[in-house]
PDB file of N, CA, C and O in Angstrom, chain B, residues numbered from 101:
ATOM      1  N   UNK B 101      21.867  -7.298   6.919  1.00  0.00           N
ATOM      2  CA  UNK B 101      22.021  -6.784   5.978  1.00  0.00           C
ATOM      3  C   UNK B 101      20.899  -6.978   5.093  1.00  0.00           C
ATOM      4  O   UNK B 101      20.932  -6.584   3.927  1.00  0.00           O
ATOM      5  N   UNK B 102      19.647  -7.726   5.731  1.00  0.00           N
ATOM      6  CA  UNK B 102      18.468  -7.825   4.767  1.00  0.00           C
ATOM      7  C   UNK B 102      17.012  -7.071   4.794  1.00  0.00           C
ATOM      8  O   UNK B 102      15.967  -7.248   5.420  1.00  0.00           O
ATOM      9  N   UNK B 103      17.450  -6.175   3.837  1.00  0.00           N
ATOM     10  CA  UNK B 103      15.625  -5.409   4.031  1.00  0.00           C
ATOM     11  C   UNK B 103      14.437  -5.641   4.878  1.00  0.00           C
ATOM     12  O   UNK B 103      14.445  -6.737   5.438  1.00  0.00           O
ATOM     13  N   UNK B 104      13.650  -5.056   5.059  1.00  0.00           N
ATOM     14  CA  UNK B 104      12.546  -5.401   5.679  1.00  0.00           C
ATOM     15  C   UNK B 104      11.682  -5.303   4.788  1.00  0.00           C
ATOM     16  O   UNK B 104      11.872  -4.516   3.860  1.00  0.00           O
ATOM     17  N   UNK B 105      10.605  -6.025   4.851  1.00  0.00           N
ATOM     18  CA  UNK B 105       9.368  -5.742   3.632  1.00  0.00           C
ATOM     19  C   UNK B 105       8.747  -4.390   3.278  1.00  0.00           C
ATOM     20  O   UNK B 105       8.108  -4.097   2.268  1.00  0.00           O
ATOM     21  N   UNK B 106       9.168  -3.404   4.636  1.00  0.00           N
ATOM     22  CA  UNK B 106       8.415  -2.252   4.199  1.00  0.00           C
ATOM     23  C   UNK B 106       9.646  -1.084   3.579  1.00  0.00           C
ATOM     24  O   UNK B 106       9.305  -0.037   3.028  1.00  0.00           O
ATOM     25  N   UNK B 107      10.866  -1.420   3.753  1.00  0.00           N
ATOM     26  CA  UNK B 107      11.896  -0.739   3.447  1.00  0.00           C
ATOM     27  C   UNK B 107      11.281   0.113   1.964  1.00  0.00           C
ATOM     28  O   UNK B 107      10.634  -0.441   1.075  1.00  0.00           O
ATOM     29  N   UNK B 108      11.607   1.307   1.986  1.00  0.00           N
ATOM     30  CA  UNK B 108      11.611   2.073   0.823  1.00  0.00           C
ATOM     31  C   UNK B 108      10.017   2.253   0.688  1.00  0.00           C
ATOM     32  O   UNK B 108       9.768   2.566  -0.476  1.00  0.00           O
ATOM     33  N   UNK B 109       9.019   2.178   1.356  1.00  0.00           N
ATOM     34  CA  UNK B 109       7.855   2.372   1.215  1.00  0.00           C
ATOM     35  C   UNK B 109       7.711   3.946   1.361  1.00  0.00           C
ATOM     36  O   UNK B 109       6.979   4.584   0.605  1.00  0.00           O
ATOM     37  N   UNK B 110       8.450   4.535   2.376  1.00  0.00           N
ATOM     38  CA  UNK B 110       8.132   6.152   2.936  1.00  0.00           C
ATOM     39  C   UNK B 110       8.756   6.573   1.157  1.00  0.00           C
ATOM     40  O   UNK B 110       8.034   7.111   0.318  1.00  0.00           O
ATOM     41  N   UNK B 111       9.961   6.240   0.959  1.00  0.00           N
ATOM     42  CA  UNK B 111      10.075   7.124   0.190  1.00  0.00           C
ATOM     43  C   UNK B 111      10.010   7.278  -1.409  1.00  0.00           C
ATOM     44  O   UNK B 111      10.270   8.182  -2.203  1.00  0.00           O
ATOM     45  N   UNK B 112       9.480   5.799  -1.505  1.00  0.00           N
ATOM     46  CA  UNK B 112       8.745   5.567  -2.545  1.00  0.00           C
ATOM     47  C   UNK B 112       7.423   5.996  -2.743  1.00  0.00           C
ATOM     48  O   UNK B 112       6.832   5.554  -3.728  1.00  0.00           O
ATOM     49  N   UNK B 113       6.638   7.065  -1.708  1.00  0.00           N
ATOM     50  CA  UNK B 113       5.643   7.553  -1.430  1.00  0.00           C
ATOM     51  C   UNK B 113       5.956   9.208  -1.985  1.00  0.00           C
ATOM     52  O   UNK B 113       5.523  10.047  -2.774  1.00  0.00           O
ATOM     53  N   UNK B 114       6.728   9.055  -1.246  1.00  0.00           N
ATOM     54  CA  UNK B 114       7.392  10.597  -1.361  1.00  0.00           C
ATOM     55  C   UNK B 114       7.398  10.790  -2.588  1.00  0.00           C
ATOM     56  O   UNK B 114       6.580  11.597  -3.029  1.00  0.00           O
ATOM     57  N   UNK B 115       8.537   9.951  -3.730  1.00  0.00           N
ATOM     58  CA  UNK B 115       8.622  10.343  -4.987  1.00  0.00           C
ATOM     59  C   UNK B 115       7.449  10.513  -5.560  1.00  0.00           C
ATOM     60  O   UNK B 115       7.227  11.553  -6.181  1.00  0.00           O
ATOM     61  N   UNK B 116       6.375   9.385  -5.433  1.00  0.00           N
ATOM     62  CA  UNK B 116       5.052   9.314  -5.983  1.00  0.00           C
ATOM     63  C   UNK B 116       4.509  10.382  -6.067  1.00  0.00           C
ATOM     64  O   UNK B 116       4.158  10.618  -7.224  1.00  0.00           O
ATOM     65  N   UNK B 117       4.231  11.290  -5.234  1.00  0.00           N
ATOM     66  CA  UNK B 117       3.712  12.731  -4.552  1.00  0.00           C
ATOM     67  C   UNK B 117       4.611  13.605  -5.229  1.00  0.00           C
ATOM     68  O   UNK B 117       3.981  14.625  -5.507  1.00  0.00           O
ATOM     69  N   UNK B 118       5.773  13.680  -5.620  1.00  0.00           N
ATOM     70  CA  UNK B 118       6.418  14.336  -6.361  1.00  0.00           C
ATOM     71  C   UNK B 118       5.845  13.982  -7.899  1.00  0.00           C
ATOM     72  O   UNK B 118       5.547  14.905  -8.657  1.00  0.00           O
ATOM     73  N   UNK B 119       5.773  13.206  -8.123  1.00  0.00           N
ATOM     74  CA  UNK B 119       5.459  13.251  -9.399  1.00  0.00           C
ATOM     75  C   UNK B 119       6.013  11.981 -10.141  1.00  0.00           C
ATOM     76  O   UNK B 119       5.560  11.217 -10.993  1.00  0.00           O
ATOM     77  N   UNK B 120       7.133  12.085  -9.477  1.00  0.00           N
ATOM     78  CA  UNK B 120       8.622  10.474  -9.845  1.00  0.00           C
ATOM     79  C   UNK B 120       8.072   9.133  -9.829  1.00  0.00           C
ATOM     80  O   UNK B 120       8.171   8.327  -8.903  1.00  0.00           O
ATOM     81  N   UNK B 121       7.476   8.967 -10.951  1.00  0.00           N
ATOM     82  CA  UNK B 121       6.754   7.417 -10.785  1.00  0.00           C
ATOM     83  C   UNK B 121       8.389   6.168 -10.672  1.00  0.00           C
ATOM     84  O   UNK B 121       8.825   5.318  -9.896  1.00  0.00           O
ATOM     85  N   UNK B 122       8.919   7.046 -12.490  1.00  0.00           N
ATOM     86  CA  UNK B 122      10.038   6.010 -12.172  1.00  0.00           C
ATOM     87  C   UNK B 122      10.860   5.445 -10.503  1.00  0.00           C
ATOM     88  O   UNK B 122      10.864   4.289 -10.081  1.00  0.00           O
ATOM     89  N   UNK B 123      11.535   6.767  -9.771  1.00  0.00           N
ATOM     90  CA  UNK B 123      12.272   6.925  -8.957  1.00  0.00           C
ATOM     91  C   UNK B 123      11.468   6.073  -7.664  1.00  0.00           C
ATOM     92  O   UNK B 123      12.076   5.529  -6.742  1.00  0.00           O
ATOM     93  N   UNK B 124      10.099   6.090  -7.808  1.00  0.00           N
ATOM     94  CA  UNK B 124       8.692   5.795  -7.043  1.00  0.00           C
ATOM     95  C   UNK B 124       8.912   3.902  -7.212  1.00  0.00           C
ATOM     96  O   UNK B 124       9.158   3.200  -6.232  1.00  0.00           O
ATOM     97  N   UNK B 125       8.837   3.626  -7.917  1.00  0.00           N
ATOM     98  CA  UNK B 125       8.614   1.911  -8.682  1.00  0.00           C
ATOM     99  C   UNK B 125      10.243   1.622  -8.082  1.00  0.00           C
ATOM    100  O   UNK B 125      10.397   0.837  -7.146  1.00  0.00           O
ATOM    101  N   UNK B 126      11.037   2.099  -8.507  1.00  0.00           N
ATOM    102  CA  UNK B 126      12.532   1.674  -8.031  1.00  0.00           C
ATOM    103  C   UNK B 126      12.739   1.624  -6.341  1.00  0.00           C
ATOM    104  O   UNK B 126      13.305   0.680  -5.790  1.00  0.00           O
ATOM    105  N   UNK B 127      12.333   2.487  -5.805  1.00  0.00           N
ATOM    106  CA  UNK B 127      12.283   2.682  -4.289  1.00  0.00           C
ATOM    107  C   UNK B 127      11.642   1.483  -3.867  1.00  0.00           C
ATOM    108  O   UNK B 127      12.480   0.826  -3.249  1.00  0.00           O
ATOM    109  N   UNK B 128      10.353   0.783  -3.918  1.00  0.00           N
ATOM    110  CA  UNK B 128       9.026   0.010  -3.679  1.00  0.00           C
ATOM    111  C   UNK B 128       8.497  -0.297  -4.571  1.00  0.00           C
ATOM    112  O   UNK B 128       8.206   0.739  -5.168  1.00  0.00           O
ATOM    113  N   UNK B 129       8.000  -1.497  -5.331  1.00  0.00           N
ATOM    114  CA  UNK B 129       7.180  -1.737  -6.323  1.00  0.00           C
ATOM    115  C   UNK B 129       5.324  -1.219  -5.452  1.00  0.00           C
ATOM    116  O   UNK B 129       4.428  -0.799  -6.185  1.00  0.00           O
ATOM    117  N   UNK B 130       5.148  -1.336  -4.243  1.00  0.00           N
ATOM    118  CA  UNK B 130       3.753  -1.518  -4.365  1.00  0.00           C
ATOM    119  C   UNK B 130       3.859  -0.205  -3.426  1.00  0.00           C
ATOM    120  O   UNK B 130       2.948  -0.036  -2.615  1.00  0.00           O
ATOM    121  N   UNK B 131       4.987   0.801  -3.488  1.00  0.00           N
ATOM    122  CA  UNK B 131       4.561   2.072  -2.957  1.00  0.00           C
ATOM    123  C   UNK B 131       3.080   2.954  -3.389  1.00  0.00           C
ATOM    124  O   UNK B 131       2.524   3.754  -2.636  1.00  0.00           O
ATOM    125  N   UNK B 132       2.666   2.629  -4.626  1.00  0.00           N
ATOM    126  CA  UNK B 132       1.379   3.566  -5.408  1.00  0.00           C
ATOM    127  C   UNK B 132       0.609   2.693  -4.842  1.00  0.00           C
ATOM    128  O   UNK B 132      -0.473   3.248  -4.648  1.00  0.00           O
ATOM    129  N   UNK B 133       0.582   1.427  -4.406  1.00  0.00           N
ATOM    130  CA  UNK B 133      -0.787   1.020  -3.890  1.00  0.00           C
ATOM    131  C   UNK B 133      -1.155   1.480  -2.815  1.00  0.00           C
ATOM    132  O   UNK B 133      -2.249   1.947  -2.500  1.00  0.00           O
ATOM    133  N   UNK B 134       0.259   1.283  -1.927  1.00  0.00           N
ATOM    134  CA  UNK B 134       0.069   2.093  -0.442  1.00  0.00           C
ATOM    135  C   UNK B 134      -0.532   3.305  -0.216  1.00  0.00           C
ATOM    136  O   UNK B 134      -1.424   3.821   0.458  1.00  0.00           O
ATOM    137  N   UNK B 135       0.356   3.577  -1.094  1.00  0.00           N
ATOM    138  CA  UNK B 135      -0.303   5.325  -1.241  1.00  0.00           C
ATOM    139  C   UNK B 135      -1.746   5.625  -1.172  1.00  0.00           C
ATOM    140  O   UNK B 135      -2.392   6.290  -0.362  1.00  0.00           O
ATOM    141  N   UNK B 136      -2.131   4.883  -2.359  1.00  0.00           N
ATOM    142  CA  UNK B 136      -3.539   4.604  -3.282  1.00  0.00           C
ATOM    143  C   UNK B 136      -4.148   4.048  -1.721  1.00  0.00           C
ATOM    144  O   UNK B 136      -4.852   4.954  -1.273  1.00  0.00           O
ATOM    145  N   UNK B 137      -4.121   3.299  -1.111  1.00  0.00           N
ATOM    146  CA  UNK B 137      -4.748   2.705  -0.333  1.00  0.00           C
ATOM    147  C   UNK B 137      -4.758   3.914   0.750  1.00  0.00           C
ATOM    148  O   UNK B 137      -5.913   4.174   1.090  1.00  0.00           O
ATOM    149  N   UNK B 138      -3.552   4.906   1.526  1.00  0.00           N
ATOM    150  CA  UNK B 138      -3.478   5.734   2.375  1.00  0.00           C
ATOM    151  C   UNK B 138      -4.603   6.675   2.014  1.00  0.00           C
ATOM    152  O   UNK B 138      -5.349   7.199   2.841  1.00  0.00           O
ATOM    153  N   UNK B 139      -4.669   6.877   0.452  1.00  0.00           N
ATOM    154  CA  UNK B 139      -5.474   8.371  -0.041  1.00  0.00           C
ATOM    155  C   UNK B 139      -6.650   7.791   0.065  1.00  0.00           C
ATOM    156  O   UNK B 139      -7.543   8.633   0.162  1.00  0.00           O
ATOM    157  N   UNK B 140      -7.065   6.577   0.091  1.00  0.00           N
ATOM    158  CA  UNK B 140      -8.357   6.649  -0.059  1.00  0.00           C
ATOM    159  C   UNK B 140      -9.463   6.065   1.217  1.00  0.00           C
ATOM    160  O   UNK B 140     -10.567   5.545   1.056  1.00  0.00           O
ATOM    161  N   UNK B 141      -8.735   6.354   2.506  1.00  0.00           N
ATOM    162  CA  UNK B 141      -9.180   6.287   3.657  1.00  0.00           C
ATOM    163  C   UNK B 141      -9.917   7.358   4.153  1.00  0.00           C
ATOM    164  O   UNK B 141     -10.846   7.290   4.957  1.00  0.00           O
ATOM    165  N   UNK B 142      -9.354   8.551   3.522  1.00  0.00           N
ATOM    166  CA  UNK B 142      -9.878   9.918   4.143  1.00  0.00           C
ATOM    167  C   UNK B 142     -11.683   9.637   3.755  1.00  0.00           C
ATOM    168  O   UNK B 142     -12.617   9.674   4.555  1.00  0.00           O
ATOM    169  N   UNK B 143     -11.732   9.355   2.232  1.00  0.00           N
ATOM    170  CA  UNK B 143     -13.326  10.002   1.916  1.00  0.00           C
ATOM    171  C   UNK B 143     -13.862   8.283   2.787  1.00  0.00           C
ATOM    172  O   UNK B 143     -15.003   8.312   3.249  1.00  0.00           O
ATOM    173  N   UNK B 144     -13.249   7.235   2.928  1.00  0.00           N
ATOM    174  CA  UNK B 144     -13.973   5.888   3.294  1.00  0.00           C
ATOM    175  C   UNK B 144     -14.544   6.424   4.579  1.00  0.00           C
ATOM    176  O   UNK B 144     -15.735   6.537   4.867  1.00  0.00           O
ATOM    177  N   UNK B 145     -13.696   6.672   5.158  1.00  0.00           N
ATOM    178  CA  UNK B 145     -13.431   7.043   7.156  1.00  0.00           C
ATOM    179  C   UNK B 145     -14.757   8.485   7.131  1.00  0.00           C
ATOM    180  O   UNK B 145     -15.524   8.681   8.074  1.00  0.00           O
ATOM    181  N   UNK B 146     -14.743   9.209   6.020  1.00  0.00           N
ATOM    182  CA  UNK B 146     -15.800  10.322   6.387  1.00  0.00           C
ATOM    183  C   UNK B 146     -17.090   9.660   6.263  1.00  0.00           C
ATOM    184  O   UNK B 146     -18.017   9.722   7.071  1.00  0.00           O
ATOM    185  N   UNK B 147     -17.059   9.173   5.427  1.00  0.00           N
ATOM    186  CA  UNK B 147     -18.810   7.853   4.592  1.00  0.00           C
ATOM    187  C   UNK B 147     -19.065   7.226   5.945  1.00  0.00           C
ATOM    188  O   UNK B 147     -20.126   7.251   6.568  1.00  0.00           O
ATOM    189  N   UNK B 148     -17.777   6.586   6.344  1.00  0.00           N
ATOM    190  CA  UNK B 148     -18.246   5.508   7.344  1.00  0.00           C
ATOM    191  C   UNK B 148     -19.258   6.160   8.576  1.00  0.00           C
ATOM    192  O   UNK B 148     -20.367   5.759   8.928  1.00  0.00           O
ATOM    193  N   UNK B 149     -18.224   7.642   9.240  1.00  0.00           N
ATOM    194  CA  UNK B 149     -18.928   8.302  10.130  1.00  0.00           C
ATOM    195  C   UNK B 149     -20.026   8.662   9.955  1.00  0.00           C
ATOM    196  O   UNK B 149     -20.766   8.681  10.939  1.00  0.00           O
ATOM    197  N   UNK B 150     -20.713   9.212   8.244  1.00  0.00           N
ATOM    198  CA  UNK B 150     -22.073   9.381   8.404  1.00  0.00           C
ATOM    199  C   UNK B 150     -22.711   8.300   8.319  1.00  0.00           C
ATOM    200  O   UNK B 150     -23.902   8.442   8.597  1.00  0.00           O
ATOM    201  N   UNK B 151     -22.249   6.740   7.909  1.00  0.00           N
ATOM    202  CA  UNK B 151     -23.575   5.975   8.199  1.00  0.00           C
ATOM    203  C   UNK B 151     -22.908   5.377   9.754  1.00  0.00           C
ATOM    204  O   UNK B 151     -21.826   4.797   9.845  1.00  0.00           O
ATOM    205  N   UNK B 152     -23.638   5.615  10.660  1.00  0.00           N
ATOM    206  CA  UNK B 152     -23.493   5.007  12.291  1.00  0.00           C
ATOM    207  C   UNK B 152     -23.512   3.739  12.528  1.00  0.00           C
ATOM    208  O   UNK B 152     -22.912   2.955  13.264  1.00  0.00           O
ATOM    209  N   UNK B 153     -24.927   3.674  11.178  1.00  0.00           N
ATOM    210  CA  UNK B 153     -25.223   1.858  12.324  1.00  0.00           C
ATOM    211  C   UNK B 153     -25.072   0.763  11.179  1.00  0.00           C
ATOM    212  O   UNK B 153     -25.220  -0.402  11.549  1.00  0.00           O
ATOM    213  N   UNK B 154     -24.783   1.000   9.782  1.00  0.00           N
ATOM    214  CA  UNK B 154     -24.234  -0.145   8.743  1.00  0.00           C
ATOM    215  C   UNK B 154     -23.322   0.152   8.082  1.00  0.00           C
ATOM    216  O   UNK B 154     -23.358   1.055   7.247  1.00  0.00           O
ATOM    217  N   UNK B 155     -22.346  -0.546   8.332  1.00  0.00           N
ATOM    218  CA  UNK B 155     -21.081  -0.673   7.516  1.00  0.00           C
ATOM    219  C   UNK B 155     -20.822  -0.387   6.084  1.00  0.00           C
ATOM    220  O   UNK B 155     -21.413  -1.082   5.258  1.00  0.00           O
ATOM    221  N   UNK B 156     -20.086   0.463   5.718  1.00  0.00           N
ATOM    222  CA  UNK B 156     -19.684   0.918   4.718  1.00  0.00           C
ATOM    223  C   UNK B 156     -19.532  -0.079   3.563  1.00  0.00           C
ATOM    224  O   UNK B 156     -20.177  -0.174   2.519  1.00  0.00           O
ATOM    225  N   UNK B 157     -18.316  -0.925   4.120  1.00  0.00           N
ATOM    226  CA  UNK B 157     -18.137  -2.312   3.152  1.00  0.00           C
ATOM    227  C   UNK B 157     -18.617  -3.366   4.423  1.00  0.00           C
ATOM    228  O   UNK B 157     -19.173  -3.275   5.518  1.00  0.00           O
ATOM    229  N   UNK B 158     -18.004  -4.467   3.504  1.00  0.00           N
ATOM    230  CA  UNK B 158     -18.319  -5.854   4.729  1.00  0.00           C
ATOM    231  C   UNK B 158     -16.879  -6.062   5.574  1.00  0.00           C
ATOM    232  O   UNK B 158     -15.787  -5.727   5.116  1.00  0.00           O
ATOM    233  N   UNK B 159     -17.008  -6.454   6.414  1.00  0.00           N
ATOM    234  CA  UNK B 159     -16.199  -6.607   7.211  1.00  0.00           C
ATOM    235  C   UNK B 159     -15.083  -7.589   6.647  1.00  0.00           C
ATOM    236  O   UNK B 159     -14.014  -7.595   7.256  1.00  0.00           O
ATOM    237  N   UNK B 160     -15.227  -8.404   5.561  1.00  0.00           N
ATOM    238  CA  UNK B 160     -14.756  -9.601   5.199  1.00  0.00           C
ATOM    239  C   UNK B 160     -14.291  -8.966   4.115  1.00  0.00           C
ATOM    240  O   UNK B 160     -13.440  -9.669   3.571  1.00  0.00           O
ATOM    241  N   UNK B 161     -14.512  -7.693   3.417  1.00  0.00           N
ATOM    242  CA  UNK B 161     -13.869  -7.572   2.206  1.00  0.00           C
ATOM    243  C   UNK B 161     -13.086  -6.541   2.753  1.00  0.00           C
ATOM    244  O   UNK B 161     -12.390  -5.976   1.909  1.00  0.00           O
ATOM    245  N   UNK B 162     -12.995  -6.171   3.759  1.00  0.00           N
ATOM    246  CA  UNK B 162     -11.920  -4.754   4.567  1.00  0.00           C
ATOM    247  C   UNK B 162     -10.613  -5.615   4.774  1.00  0.00           C
ATOM    248  O   UNK B 162      -9.472  -5.432   4.351  1.00  0.00           O
ATOM    249  N   UNK B 163     -11.167  -6.649   5.588  1.00  0.00           N
ATOM    250  CA  UNK B 163     -10.138  -7.817   6.100  1.00  0.00           C
ATOM    251  C   UNK B 163      -9.080  -8.508   4.986  1.00  0.00           C
ATOM    252  O   UNK B 163      -7.866  -8.651   5.129  1.00  0.00           O
ATOM    253  N   UNK B 164      -9.846  -8.864   3.924  1.00  0.00           N
ATOM    254  CA  UNK B 164      -9.633  -9.505   2.785  1.00  0.00           C
ATOM    255  C   UNK B 164      -8.400  -8.616   2.280  1.00  0.00           C
ATOM    256  O   UNK B 164      -7.269  -9.005   2.571  1.00  0.00           O
ATOM    257  N   UNK B 165      -8.541  -7.611   1.646  1.00  0.00           N
ATOM    258  CA  UNK B 165      -8.081  -6.093   1.163  1.00  0.00           C
ATOM    259  C   UNK B 165      -6.475  -6.288   2.365  1.00  0.00           C
ATOM    260  O   UNK B 165      -5.383  -6.747   2.033  1.00  0.00           O
ATOM    261  N   UNK B 166      -6.947  -5.682   3.942  1.00  0.00           N
ATOM    262  CA  UNK B 166      -5.370  -5.765   4.532  1.00  0.00           C
ATOM    263  C   UNK B 166      -5.018  -7.447   4.238  1.00  0.00           C
ATOM    264  O   UNK B 166      -3.795  -7.544   4.139  1.00  0.00           O
ATOM    265  N   UNK B 167      -5.503  -8.423   4.113  1.00  0.00           N
ATOM    266  CA  UNK B 167      -4.541  -9.354   4.460  1.00  0.00           C
ATOM    267  C   UNK B 167      -4.137  -9.057   2.560  1.00  0.00           C
ATOM    268  O   UNK B 167      -2.952  -8.743   2.454  1.00  0.00           O
ATOM    269  N   UNK B 168      -4.567  -9.084   1.752  1.00  0.00           N
ATOM    270  CA  UNK B 168      -4.057  -8.888   0.158  1.00  0.00           C
ATOM    271  C   UNK B 168      -2.944  -8.317   0.551  1.00  0.00           C
ATOM    272  O   UNK B 168      -1.981  -9.083   0.575  1.00  0.00           O
ATOM    273  N   UNK B 169      -2.656  -6.730   1.014  1.00  0.00           N
ATOM    274  CA  UNK B 169      -1.478  -6.102   0.900  1.00  0.00           C
ATOM    275  C   UNK B 169      -0.401  -6.887   1.537  1.00  0.00           C
ATOM    276  O   UNK B 169       0.644  -7.213   0.974  1.00  0.00           O
ATOM    277  N   UNK B 170      -0.825  -7.246   3.095  1.00  0.00           N
ATOM    278  CA  UNK B 170       0.214  -8.102   3.563  1.00  0.00           C
ATOM    279  C   UNK B 170       1.058  -9.264   2.734  1.00  0.00           C
ATOM    280  O   UNK B 170       2.267  -9.497   2.719  1.00  0.00           O
ATOM    281  N   UNK B 171      -0.135  -9.950   1.995  1.00  0.00           N
ATOM    282  CA  UNK B 171       0.693 -10.849   1.546  1.00  0.00           C
ATOM    283  C   UNK B 171       1.567 -10.177   0.059  1.00  0.00           C
ATOM    284  O   UNK B 171       2.764 -10.345  -0.175  1.00  0.00           O
ATOM    285  N   UNK B 172       0.722  -9.512  -0.679  1.00  0.00           N
ATOM    286  CA  UNK B 172       2.336  -8.452  -1.651  1.00  0.00           C
ATOM    287  C   UNK B 172       3.116  -7.990  -1.428  1.00  0.00           C
ATOM    288  O   UNK B 172       4.018  -7.780  -2.239  1.00  0.00           O
ATOM    289  N   UNK B 173       3.134  -7.504   0.142  1.00  0.00           N
ATOM    290  CA  UNK B 173       4.391  -7.023   0.707  1.00  0.00           C
ATOM    291  C   UNK B 173       5.417  -7.945   0.942  1.00  0.00           C
ATOM    292  O   UNK B 173       6.612  -7.680   0.815  1.00  0.00           O
ATOM    293  N   UNK B 174       4.847  -9.292   1.368  1.00  0.00           N
ATOM    294  CA  UNK B 174       5.867 -10.266   1.726  1.00  0.00           C
ATOM    295  C   UNK B 174       5.984 -10.806   0.468  1.00  0.00           C
ATOM    296  O   UNK B 174       7.165 -11.095   0.277  1.00  0.00           O
ATOM    297  N   UNK B 175       5.288 -11.074  -0.479  1.00  0.00           N
ATOM    298  CA  UNK B 175       6.290 -11.369  -2.022  1.00  0.00           C
ATOM    299  C   UNK B 175       7.072 -10.986  -2.627  1.00  0.00           C
ATOM    300  O   UNK B 175       7.856 -11.574  -3.373  1.00  0.00           O
ATOM    301  N   UNK B 176       6.905  -9.408  -2.260  1.00  0.00           N
ATOM    302  CA  UNK B 176       7.944  -8.589  -2.943  1.00  0.00           C
ATOM    303  C   UNK B 176       9.178  -8.520  -2.280  1.00  0.00           C
ATOM    304  O   UNK B 176      10.286  -8.440  -2.811  1.00  0.00           O
ATOM    305  N   UNK B 177       8.870  -8.561  -0.894  1.00  0.00           N
ATOM    306  CA  UNK B 177      10.343  -8.784  -0.178  1.00  0.00           C
ATOM    307  C   UNK B 177      10.972 -10.258  -0.416  1.00  0.00           C
ATOM    308  O   UNK B 177      12.187 -10.454  -0.399  1.00  0.00           O
ATOM    309  N   UNK B 178      10.305 -10.961  -0.570  1.00  0.00           N
ATOM    310  CA  UNK B 178      11.021 -13.074  -0.639  1.00  0.00           C
ATOM    311  C   UNK B 178      11.412 -12.537  -2.338  1.00  0.00           C
ATOM    312  O   UNK B 178      12.527 -12.945  -2.662  1.00  0.00           O
ATOM    313  N   UNK B 179      10.929 -11.974  -3.097  1.00  0.00           N
ATOM    314  CA  UNK B 179      11.526 -11.693  -4.626  1.00  0.00           C
ATOM    315  C   UNK B 179      13.046 -10.908  -4.588  1.00  0.00           C
ATOM    316  O   UNK B 179      14.064 -11.221  -5.205  1.00  0.00           O
ATOM    317  N   UNK B 180      12.816  -9.706  -3.582  1.00  0.00           N
ATOM    318  CA  UNK B 180      14.169  -8.956  -3.296  1.00  0.00           C
ATOM    319  C   UNK B 180      15.189 -10.019  -2.496  1.00  0.00           C
ATOM    320  O   UNK B 180      16.243 -10.199  -3.105  1.00  0.00           O
ATOM    321  N   UNK B 181      15.097 -10.531  -1.618  1.00  0.00           N
ATOM    322  CA  UNK B 181      16.020 -11.587  -0.827  1.00  0.00           C
ATOM    323  C   UNK B 181      16.563 -12.530  -2.095  1.00  0.00           C
ATOM    324  O   UNK B 181      17.743 -12.795  -2.323  1.00  0.00           O
ATOM    325  N   UNK B 182      15.484 -12.937  -2.804  1.00  0.00           N
ATOM    326  CA  UNK B 182      16.000 -14.195  -3.962  1.00  0.00           C
ATOM    327  C   UNK B 182      16.472 -13.476  -4.472  1.00  0.00           C
ATOM    328  O   UNK B 182      17.493 -14.140  -4.649  1.00  0.00           O
ATOM    329  N   UNK B 183      16.837 -11.916  -5.286  1.00  0.00           N
ATOM    330  CA  UNK B 183      17.747 -11.256  -6.268  1.00  0.00           C
ATOM    331  C   UNK B 183      17.223 -11.106  -7.022  1.00  0.00           C
ATOM    332  O   UNK B 183      17.832 -10.475  -7.886  1.00  0.00           O
ATOM    333  N   UNK B 184      15.790 -11.484  -7.382  1.00  0.00           N
ATOM    334  CA  UNK B 184      15.418 -11.548  -8.966  1.00  0.00           C
ATOM    335  C   UNK B 184      14.616 -10.010  -9.170  1.00  0.00           C
ATOM    336  O   UNK B 184      13.883  -9.800 -10.136  1.00  0.00           O
ATOM    337  N   UNK B 185      14.842  -9.153  -8.271  1.00  0.00           N
ATOM    338  CA  UNK B 185      14.155  -7.703  -8.378  1.00  0.00           C
ATOM    339  C   UNK B 185      15.449  -6.666  -8.661  1.00  0.00           C
ATOM    340  O   UNK B 185      16.610  -7.073  -8.704  1.00  0.00           O
ATOM    341  N   UNK B 186      15.105  -5.421  -8.825  1.00  0.00           N
ATOM    342  CA  UNK B 186      15.859  -4.416  -8.651  1.00  0.00           C
ATOM    343  C   UNK B 186      17.221  -4.554  -9.603  1.00  0.00           C
ATOM    344  O   UNK B 186      18.082  -3.675  -9.580  1.00  0.00           O
TER     345      UNK B 186
END
């Protein structure tokens, strides 16, 4: 009966892409951030392919961004489990 840290992310992004910010945030607080990260992957990957020899961003930065997303997802989940949100 306990939701996972990612429960509601897909619905949140669907609402966001339909322009319904309120419903998006009601489904999952971080849906907008994951949607932004997903959308930015396209230009980032194309630019990275164009630069074959040198990385576009430092591995430390990209790893740090991934770790920050995980920490935010877990923190949001803990707030939900504790009943401090929604």
